[in-house]
């Protein structure tokens, strides 16, 4: 599983789009609990959520890192493995 992020402007306000790629069935309930539940299309390749504040980003990242360890971090891509 890996995580990416991109900065966007929505309605003139800065937003971070946090994407989770290559998740497994076992990850879905956890991702749902964090609000990472949006998909594009009928067969999603990734899930995402929009984060509107730095505090929300830090809180979400902390919860992800409680469950997964970082294997590698390259720019906006963070490779994760369940602990």
PDB file of N, CA and C in Angstrom:
ATOM      1  N   UNK A   1       0.856  -1.158   0.000  1.00  0.00           N
ATOM      2  CA  UNK A   1       0.000   0.000   0.000  1.00  0.00           C
ATOM      3  C   UNK A   1       0.902   1.220   0.000  1.00  0.00           C
ATOM      4  N   UNK A   2       0.464   2.259  -0.688  1.00  0.00           N
ATOM      5  CA  UNK A   2       1.198   3.503  -0.601  1.00  0.00           C
ATOM      6  C   UNK A   2       0.252   4.693  -0.609  1.00  0.00           C
ATOM      7  N   UNK A   3       0.794   5.807  -0.132  1.00  0.00           N
ATOM      8  CA  UNK A   3       0.030   7.027   0.053  1.00  0.00           C
ATOM      9  C   UNK A   3       0.674   8.129  -0.779  1.00  0.00           C
ATOM     10  N   UNK A   4      -0.136   8.931  -1.450  1.00  0.00           N
ATOM     11  CA  UNK A   4       0.338  10.112  -2.148  1.00  0.00           C
ATOM     12  C   UNK A   4      -0.553  11.280  -1.759  1.00  0.00           C
ATOM     13  N   UNK A   5      -0.060  12.477  -2.027  1.00  0.00           N
ATOM     14  CA  UNK A   5      -0.848  13.667  -1.722  1.00  0.00           C
ATOM     15  C   UNK A   5      -0.571  14.719  -2.785  1.00  0.00           C
ATOM     16  N   UNK A   6      -1.585  15.530  -3.026  1.00  0.00           N
ATOM     17  CA  UNK A   6      -1.413  16.651  -3.942  1.00  0.00           C
ATOM     18  C   UNK A   6      -2.202  17.839  -3.415  1.00  0.00           C
ATOM     19  N   UNK A   7      -1.688  19.019  -3.694  1.00  0.00           N
ATOM     20  CA  UNK A   7      -2.353  20.243  -3.258  1.00  0.00           C
ATOM     21  C   UNK A   7      -3.262  20.739  -4.373  1.00  0.00           C
ATOM     22  N   UNK A   8      -4.453  21.143  -3.985  1.00  0.00           N
ATOM     23  CA  UNK A   8      -5.448  21.640  -4.931  1.00  0.00           C
ATOM     24  C   UNK A   8      -6.065  22.919  -4.396  1.00  0.00           C
ATOM     25  N   UNK A   9      -6.770  23.621  -5.260  1.00  0.00           N
ATOM     26  CA  UNK A   9      -7.597  24.754  -4.849  1.00  0.00           C
ATOM     27  C   UNK A   9      -9.039  24.377  -5.165  1.00  0.00           C
ATOM     28  N   UNK A  10      -9.886  24.406  -4.171  1.00  0.00           N
ATOM     29  CA  UNK A  10     -11.314  24.145  -4.347  1.00  0.00           C
ATOM     30  C   UNK A  10     -12.065  25.343  -3.784  1.00  0.00           C
ATOM     31  N   UNK A  11     -12.872  25.954  -4.625  1.00  0.00           N
ATOM     32  CA  UNK A  11     -13.605  27.164  -4.243  1.00  0.00           C
ATOM     33  C   UNK A  11     -12.666  28.231  -3.691  1.00  0.00           C
ATOM     34  N   UNK A  12     -11.472  28.331  -4.279  1.00  0.00           N
ATOM     35  CA  UNK A  12     -10.510  29.353  -3.876  1.00  0.00           C
ATOM     36  C   UNK A  12      -9.783  29.075  -2.575  1.00  0.00           C
ATOM     37  N   UNK A  13      -9.959  27.876  -2.029  1.00  0.00           N
ATOM     38  CA  UNK A  13      -9.310  27.526  -0.763  1.00  0.00           C
ATOM     39  C   UNK A  13      -8.339  26.371  -0.985  1.00  0.00           C
ATOM     40  N   UNK A  14      -7.179  26.393  -0.316  1.00  0.00           N
ATOM     41  CA  UNK A  14      -6.220  25.294  -0.476  1.00  0.00           C
ATOM     42  C   UNK A  14      -6.720  24.019   0.195  1.00  0.00           C
ATOM     43  N   UNK A  15      -6.549  22.907  -0.504  1.00  0.00           N
ATOM     44  CA  UNK A  15      -6.994  21.597  -0.024  1.00  0.00           C
ATOM     45  C   UNK A  15      -5.907  20.585  -0.359  1.00  0.00           C
ATOM     46  N   UNK A  16      -5.720  19.616   0.512  1.00  0.00           N
ATOM     47  CA  UNK A  16      -4.805  18.514   0.243  1.00  0.00           C
ATOM     48  C   UNK A  16      -5.645  17.298  -0.120  1.00  0.00           C
ATOM     49  N   UNK A  17      -5.349  16.690  -1.254  1.00  0.00           N
ATOM     50  CA  UNK A  17      -6.023  15.445  -1.639  1.00  0.00           C
ATOM     51  C   UNK A  17      -5.095  14.307  -1.233  1.00  0.00           C
ATOM     52  N   UNK A  18      -5.519  13.511  -0.260  1.00  0.00           N
ATOM     53  CA  UNK A  18      -4.740  12.386   0.246  1.00  0.00           C
ATOM     54  C   UNK A  18      -5.254  11.108  -0.405  1.00  0.00           C
ATOM     55  N   UNK A  19      -4.380  10.399  -1.099  1.00  0.00           N
ATOM     56  CA  UNK A  19      -4.739   9.191  -1.845  1.00  0.00           C
ATOM     57  C   UNK A  19      -4.090   7.965  -1.211  1.00  0.00           C
ATOM     58  N   UNK A  20      -4.823   6.874  -1.132  1.00  0.00           N
ATOM     59  CA  UNK A  20      -4.289   5.589  -0.681  1.00  0.00           C
ATOM     60  C   UNK A  20      -4.418   4.614  -1.851  1.00  0.00           C
ATOM     61  N   UNK A  21      -3.290   4.068  -2.278  1.00  0.00           N
ATOM     62  CA  UNK A  21      -3.216   3.177  -3.437  1.00  0.00           C
ATOM     63  C   UNK A  21      -2.903   1.749  -2.993  1.00  0.00           C
ATOM     64  N   UNK A  22      -3.346   0.788  -3.774  1.00  0.00           N
ATOM     65  CA  UNK A  22      -3.033  -0.633  -3.573  1.00  0.00           C
ATOM     66  C   UNK A  22      -3.379  -1.126  -2.167  1.00  0.00           C
ATOM     67  N   UNK A  23      -4.511  -0.679  -1.667  1.00  0.00           N
ATOM     68  CA  UNK A  23      -4.977  -1.151  -0.359  1.00  0.00           C
ATOM     69  C   UNK A  23      -5.616  -2.529  -0.542  1.00  0.00           C
ATOM     70  N   UNK A  24      -5.747  -3.224   0.577  1.00  0.00           N
ATOM     71  CA  UNK A  24      -6.343  -4.568   0.562  1.00  0.00           C
ATOM     72  C   UNK A  24      -7.695  -4.534   1.255  1.00  0.00           C
ATOM     73  N   UNK A  25      -8.426  -5.600   1.105  1.00  0.00           N
ATOM     74  CA  UNK A  25      -9.752  -5.714   1.724  1.00  0.00           C
ATOM     75  C   UNK A  25      -9.688  -5.457   3.230  1.00  0.00           C
ATOM     76  N   UNK A  26      -8.610  -5.931   3.885  1.00  0.00           N
ATOM     77  CA  UNK A  26      -8.448  -5.749   5.330  1.00  0.00           C
ATOM     78  C   UNK A  26      -8.264  -4.285   5.722  1.00  0.00           C
ATOM     79  N   UNK A  27      -7.875  -3.434   4.775  1.00  0.00           N
ATOM     80  CA  UNK A  27      -7.623  -2.022   5.057  1.00  0.00           C
ATOM     81  C   UNK A  27      -8.879  -1.159   4.968  1.00  0.00           C
ATOM     82  N   UNK A  28      -9.923  -1.660   4.339  1.00  0.00           N
ATOM     83  CA  UNK A  28     -11.081  -0.838   4.006  1.00  0.00           C
ATOM     84  C   UNK A  28     -11.776  -0.259   5.243  1.00  0.00           C
ATOM     85  N   UNK A  29     -12.022  -1.040   6.257  1.00  0.00           N
ATOM     86  CA  UNK A  29     -12.705  -0.518   7.457  1.00  0.00           C
ATOM     87  C   UNK A  29     -11.874   0.582   8.113  1.00  0.00           C
ATOM     88  N   UNK A  30     -10.562   0.393   8.164  1.00  0.00           N
ATOM     89  CA  UNK A  30      -9.683   1.406   8.745  1.00  0.00           C
ATOM     90  C   UNK A  30      -9.728   2.691   7.918  1.00  0.00           C
ATOM     91  N   UNK A  31      -9.619   2.557   6.607  1.00  0.00           N
ATOM     92  CA  UNK A  31      -9.668   3.738   5.741  1.00  0.00           C
ATOM     93  C   UNK A  31     -11.010   4.452   5.875  1.00  0.00           C
ATOM     94  N   UNK A  32     -12.088   3.679   5.941  1.00  0.00           N
ATOM     95  CA  UNK A  32     -13.415   4.271   6.147  1.00  0.00           C
ATOM     96  C   UNK A  32     -13.464   5.066   7.450  1.00  0.00           C
ATOM     97  N   UNK A  33     -12.861   4.531   8.502  1.00  0.00           N
ATOM     98  CA  UNK A  33     -12.891   5.204   9.806  1.00  0.00           C
ATOM     99  C   UNK A  33     -12.163   6.541   9.777  1.00  0.00           C
ATOM    100  N   UNK A  34     -11.220   6.697   8.841  1.00  0.00           N
ATOM    101  CA  UNK A  34     -10.486   7.954   8.692  1.00  0.00           C
ATOM    102  C   UNK A  34     -11.133   8.888   7.677  1.00  0.00           C
ATOM    103  N   UNK A  35     -12.215   8.435   7.057  1.00  0.00           N
ATOM    104  CA  UNK A  35     -12.878   9.247   6.047  1.00  0.00           C
ATOM    105  C   UNK A  35     -12.216   9.157   4.681  1.00  0.00           C
ATOM    106  N   UNK A  36     -11.316   8.195   4.515  1.00  0.00           N
ATOM    107  CA  UNK A  36     -10.659   7.979   3.220  1.00  0.00           C
ATOM    108  C   UNK A  36     -11.533   6.966   2.482  1.00  0.00           C
ATOM    109  N   UNK A  37     -12.642   7.473   1.974  1.00  0.00           N
ATOM    110  CA  UNK A  37     -13.677   6.579   1.456  1.00  0.00           C
ATOM    111  C   UNK A  37     -14.206   6.957   0.077  1.00  0.00           C
ATOM    112  N   UNK A  38     -13.612   7.956  -0.538  1.00  0.00           N
ATOM    113  CA  UNK A  38     -14.067   8.369  -1.857  1.00  0.00           C
ATOM    114  C   UNK A  38     -13.294   7.616  -2.941  1.00  0.00           C
ATOM    115  N   UNK A  39     -13.987   7.218  -3.977  1.00  0.00           N
ATOM    116  CA  UNK A  39     -13.390   6.482  -5.099  1.00  0.00           C
ATOM    117  C   UNK A  39     -13.830   7.134  -6.394  1.00  0.00           C
ATOM    118  N   UNK A  40     -13.051   6.940  -7.430  1.00  0.00           N
ATOM    119  CA  UNK A  40     -13.432   7.424  -8.754  1.00  0.00           C
ATOM    120  C   UNK A  40     -13.728   6.225  -9.637  1.00  0.00           C
ATOM    121  N   UNK A  41     -14.897   6.187 -10.214  1.00  0.00           N
ATOM    122  CA  UNK A  41     -15.268   5.082 -11.091  1.00  0.00           C
ATOM    123  C   UNK A  41     -15.808   3.893 -10.339  1.00  0.00           C
ATOM    124  N   UNK A  42     -16.222   2.890 -11.101  1.00  0.00           N
ATOM    125  CA  UNK A  42     -16.838   1.708 -10.496  1.00  0.00           C
ATOM    126  C   UNK A  42     -15.826   0.683 -10.018  1.00  0.00           C
ATOM    127  N   UNK A  43     -14.602   0.704 -10.526  1.00  0.00           N
ATOM    128  CA  UNK A  43     -13.558  -0.198 -10.018  1.00  0.00           C
ATOM    129  C   UNK A  43     -12.364   0.654  -9.581  1.00  0.00           C
ATOM    130  N   UNK A  44     -12.387   1.108  -8.344  1.00  0.00           N
ATOM    131  CA  UNK A  44     -11.389   2.064  -7.879  1.00  0.00           C
ATOM    132  C   UNK A  44      -9.988   1.466  -7.783  1.00  0.00           C
ATOM    133  N   UNK A  45      -9.017   2.251  -8.204  1.00  0.00           N
ATOM    134  CA  UNK A  45      -7.617   1.875  -8.036  1.00  0.00           C
ATOM    135  C   UNK A  45      -7.063   2.482  -6.761  1.00  0.00           C
ATOM    136  N   UNK A  46      -7.738   3.498  -6.271  1.00  0.00           N
ATOM    137  CA  UNK A  46      -7.312   4.152  -5.041  1.00  0.00           C
ATOM    138  C   UNK A  46      -8.513   4.810  -4.380  1.00  0.00           C
ATOM    139  N   UNK A  47      -8.332   5.127  -3.088  1.00  0.00           N
ATOM    140  CA  UNK A  47      -9.331   5.865  -2.324  1.00  0.00           C
ATOM    141  C   UNK A  47      -8.718   7.199  -1.957  1.00  0.00           C
ATOM    142  N   UNK A  48      -9.549   8.178  -1.728  1.00  0.00           N
ATOM    143  CA  UNK A  48      -9.018   9.481  -1.373  1.00  0.00           C
ATOM    144  C   UNK A  48      -9.972  10.241  -0.464  1.00  0.00           C
ATOM    145  N   UNK A  49      -9.418  11.290   0.118  1.00  0.00           N
ATOM    146  CA  UNK A  49     -10.195  12.243   0.898  1.00  0.00           C
ATOM    147  C   UNK A  49      -9.574  13.611   0.705  1.00  0.00           C
ATOM    148  N   UNK A  50     -10.361  14.632   0.929  1.00  0.00           N
ATOM    149  CA  UNK A  50      -9.852  16.001   0.897  1.00  0.00           C
ATOM    150  C   UNK A  50      -9.637  16.454   2.335  1.00  0.00           C
ATOM    151  N   UNK A  51      -8.477  17.021   2.586  1.00  0.00           N
ATOM    152  CA  UNK A  51      -8.138  17.499   3.923  1.00  0.00           C
ATOM    153  C   UNK A  51      -8.002  19.013   3.849  1.00  0.00           C
ATOM    154  N   UNK A  52      -8.702  19.694   4.751  1.00  0.00           N
ATOM    155  CA  UNK A  52      -8.818  21.148   4.663  1.00  0.00           C
ATOM    156  C   UNK A  52      -7.936  21.921   5.636  1.00  0.00           C
ATOM    157  N   UNK A  53      -7.245  21.229   6.543  1.00  0.00           N
ATOM    158  CA  UNK A  53      -6.373  21.950   7.487  1.00  0.00           C
ATOM    159  C   UNK A  53      -5.144  21.105   7.812  1.00  0.00           C
ATOM    160  N   UNK A  54      -4.106  21.789   8.235  1.00  0.00           N
ATOM    161  CA  UNK A  54      -2.879  21.096   8.612  1.00  0.00           C
ATOM    162  C   UNK A  54      -3.130  20.185   9.818  1.00  0.00           C
ATOM    163  N   UNK A  55      -3.972  20.627  10.741  1.00  0.00           N
ATOM    164  CA  UNK A  55      -4.277  19.816  11.922  1.00  0.00           C
ATOM    165  C   UNK A  55      -4.945  18.503  11.522  1.00  0.00           C
ATOM    166  N   UNK A  56      -5.894  18.579  10.581  1.00  0.00           N
ATOM    167  CA  UNK A  56      -6.552  17.354  10.104  1.00  0.00           C
ATOM    168  C   UNK A  56      -5.561  16.429   9.406  1.00  0.00           C
ATOM    169  N   UNK A  57      -4.642  17.004   8.621  1.00  0.00           N
ATOM    170  CA  UNK A  57      -3.630  16.195   7.955  1.00  0.00           C
ATOM    171  C   UNK A  57      -2.745  15.489   8.976  1.00  0.00           C
ATOM    172  N   UNK A  58      -2.255  16.221   9.958  1.00  0.00           N
ATOM    173  CA  UNK A  58      -1.375  15.623  10.966  1.00  0.00           C
ATOM    174  C   UNK A  58      -2.090  14.549  11.767  1.00  0.00           C
ATOM    175  N   UNK A  59      -3.351  14.779  12.098  1.00  0.00           N
ATOM    176  CA  UNK A  59      -4.142  13.789  12.841  1.00  0.00           C
ATOM    177  C   UNK A  59      -4.332  12.523  11.997  1.00  0.00           C
ATOM    178  N   UNK A  60      -4.655  12.684  10.721  1.00  0.00           N
ATOM    179  CA  UNK A  60      -4.860  11.538   9.830  1.00  0.00           C
ATOM    180  C   UNK A  60      -3.556  10.773   9.632  1.00  0.00           C
ATOM    181  N   UNK A  61      -2.475  11.495   9.385  1.00  0.00           N
ATOM    182  CA  UNK A  61      -1.170  10.851   9.182  1.00  0.00           C
ATOM    183  C   UNK A  61      -0.739  10.095  10.437  1.00  0.00           C
ATOM    184  N   UNK A  62      -0.952  10.667  11.602  1.00  0.00           N
ATOM    185  CA  UNK A  62      -0.596  10.002  12.860  1.00  0.00           C
ATOM    186  C   UNK A  62      -1.358   8.687  13.000  1.00  0.00           C
ATOM    187  N   UNK A  63      -2.642   8.701  12.712  1.00  0.00           N
ATOM    188  CA  UNK A  63      -3.441   7.467  12.821  1.00  0.00           C
ATOM    189  C   UNK A  63      -2.976   6.419  11.814  1.00  0.00           C
ATOM    190  N   UNK A  64      -2.631   6.844  10.609  1.00  0.00           N
ATOM    191  CA  UNK A  64      -2.117   5.904   9.606  1.00  0.00           C
ATOM    192  C   UNK A  64      -0.811   5.290  10.087  1.00  0.00           C
ATOM    193  N   UNK A  65       0.071   6.115  10.655  1.00  0.00           N
ATOM    194  CA  UNK A  65       1.380   5.614  11.087  1.00  0.00           C
ATOM    195  C   UNK A  65       1.310   4.802  12.380  1.00  0.00           C
ATOM    196  N   UNK A  66       0.200   4.848  13.090  1.00  0.00           N
ATOM    197  CA  UNK A  66       0.005   3.957  14.236  1.00  0.00           C
ATOM    198  C   UNK A  66      -0.243   2.526  13.760  1.00  0.00           C
ATOM    199  N   UNK A  67      -0.827   2.383  12.597  1.00  0.00           N
ATOM    200  CA  UNK A  67      -1.177   1.061  12.057  1.00  0.00           C
ATOM    201  C   UNK A  67      -0.169   0.535  11.038  1.00  0.00           C
ATOM    202  N   UNK A  68       0.474   1.447  10.304  1.00  0.00           N
ATOM    203  CA  UNK A  68       1.407   1.069   9.241  1.00  0.00           C
ATOM    204  C   UNK A  68       2.776   1.666   9.511  1.00  0.00           C
ATOM    205  N   UNK A  69       3.818   0.969   9.092  1.00  0.00           N
ATOM    206  CA  UNK A  69       5.165   1.530   9.182  1.00  0.00           C
ATOM    207  C   UNK A  69       5.580   2.017   7.795  1.00  0.00           C
ATOM    208  N   UNK A  70       6.411   3.037   7.786  1.00  0.00           N
ATOM    209  CA  UNK A  70       6.899   3.613   6.537  1.00  0.00           C
ATOM    210  C   UNK A  70       8.094   2.795   6.059  1.00  0.00           C
ATOM    211  N   UNK A  71       7.971   2.256   4.857  1.00  0.00           N
ATOM    212  CA  UNK A  71       9.075   1.518   4.256  1.00  0.00           C
ATOM    213  C   UNK A  71       9.989   2.444   3.473  1.00  0.00           C
ATOM    214  N   UNK A  72       9.386   3.445   2.821  1.00  0.00           N
ATOM    215  CA  UNK A  72      10.156   4.381   2.019  1.00  0.00           C
ATOM    216  C   UNK A  72       9.312   5.633   1.795  1.00  0.00           C
ATOM    217  N   UNK A  73       9.990   6.771   1.772  1.00  0.00           N
ATOM    218  CA  UNK A  73       9.305   8.029   1.511  1.00  0.00           C
ATOM    219  C   UNK A  73      10.091   8.786   0.448  1.00  0.00           C
ATOM    220  N   UNK A  74       9.454   8.966  -0.704  1.00  0.00           N
ATOM    221  CA  UNK A  74      10.078   9.669  -1.825  1.00  0.00           C
ATOM    222  C   UNK A  74       9.148  10.768  -2.284  1.00  0.00           C
ATOM    223  N   UNK A  75       9.465  11.999  -1.930  1.00  0.00           N
ATOM    224  CA  UNK A  75       8.602  13.116  -2.320  1.00  0.00           C
ATOM    225  C   UNK A  75       7.202  12.925  -1.773  1.00  0.00           C
ATOM    226  N   UNK A  76       6.201  13.013  -2.655  1.00  0.00           N
ATOM    227  CA  UNK A  76       4.823  12.881  -2.168  1.00  0.00           C
ATOM    228  C   UNK A  76       4.354  11.420  -2.043  1.00  0.00           C
ATOM    229  N   UNK A  77       5.242  10.446  -2.284  1.00  0.00           N
ATOM    230  CA  UNK A  77       4.854   9.030  -2.226  1.00  0.00           C
ATOM    231  C   UNK A  77       5.465   8.373  -0.988  1.00  0.00           C
ATOM    232  N   UNK A  78       4.594   7.747  -0.185  1.00  0.00           N
ATOM    233  CA  UNK A  78       5.025   7.067   1.036  1.00  0.00           C
ATOM    234  C   UNK A  78       4.590   5.613   0.947  1.00  0.00           C
ATOM    235  N   UNK A  79       5.554   4.703   0.899  1.00  0.00           N
ATOM    236  CA  UNK A  79       5.291   3.271   0.836  1.00  0.00           C
ATOM    237  C   UNK A  79       5.074   2.765   2.251  1.00  0.00           C
ATOM    238  N   UNK A  80       3.932   2.073   2.472  1.00  0.00           N
ATOM    239  CA  UNK A  80       3.518   1.632   3.805  1.00  0.00           C
ATOM    240  C   UNK A  80       3.375   0.112   3.888  1.00  0.00           C
ATOM    241  N   UNK A  81       3.590  -0.401   5.107  1.00  0.00           N
ATOM    242  CA  UNK A  81       3.376  -1.819   5.384  1.00  0.00           C
ATOM    243  C   UNK A  81       2.715  -1.931   6.746  1.00  0.00           C
ATOM    244  N   UNK A  82       1.731  -2.802   6.854  1.00  0.00           N
ATOM    245  CA  UNK A  82       1.028  -2.966   8.135  1.00  0.00           C
ATOM    246  C   UNK A  82       2.011  -3.461   9.193  1.00  0.00           C
ATOM    247  N   UNK A  83       1.841  -2.952  10.408  1.00  0.00           N
ATOM    248  CA  UNK A  83       2.743  -3.351  11.503  1.00  0.00           C
ATOM    249  C   UNK A  83       2.384  -4.722  12.011  1.00  0.00           C
TER     250      UNK A  83
END
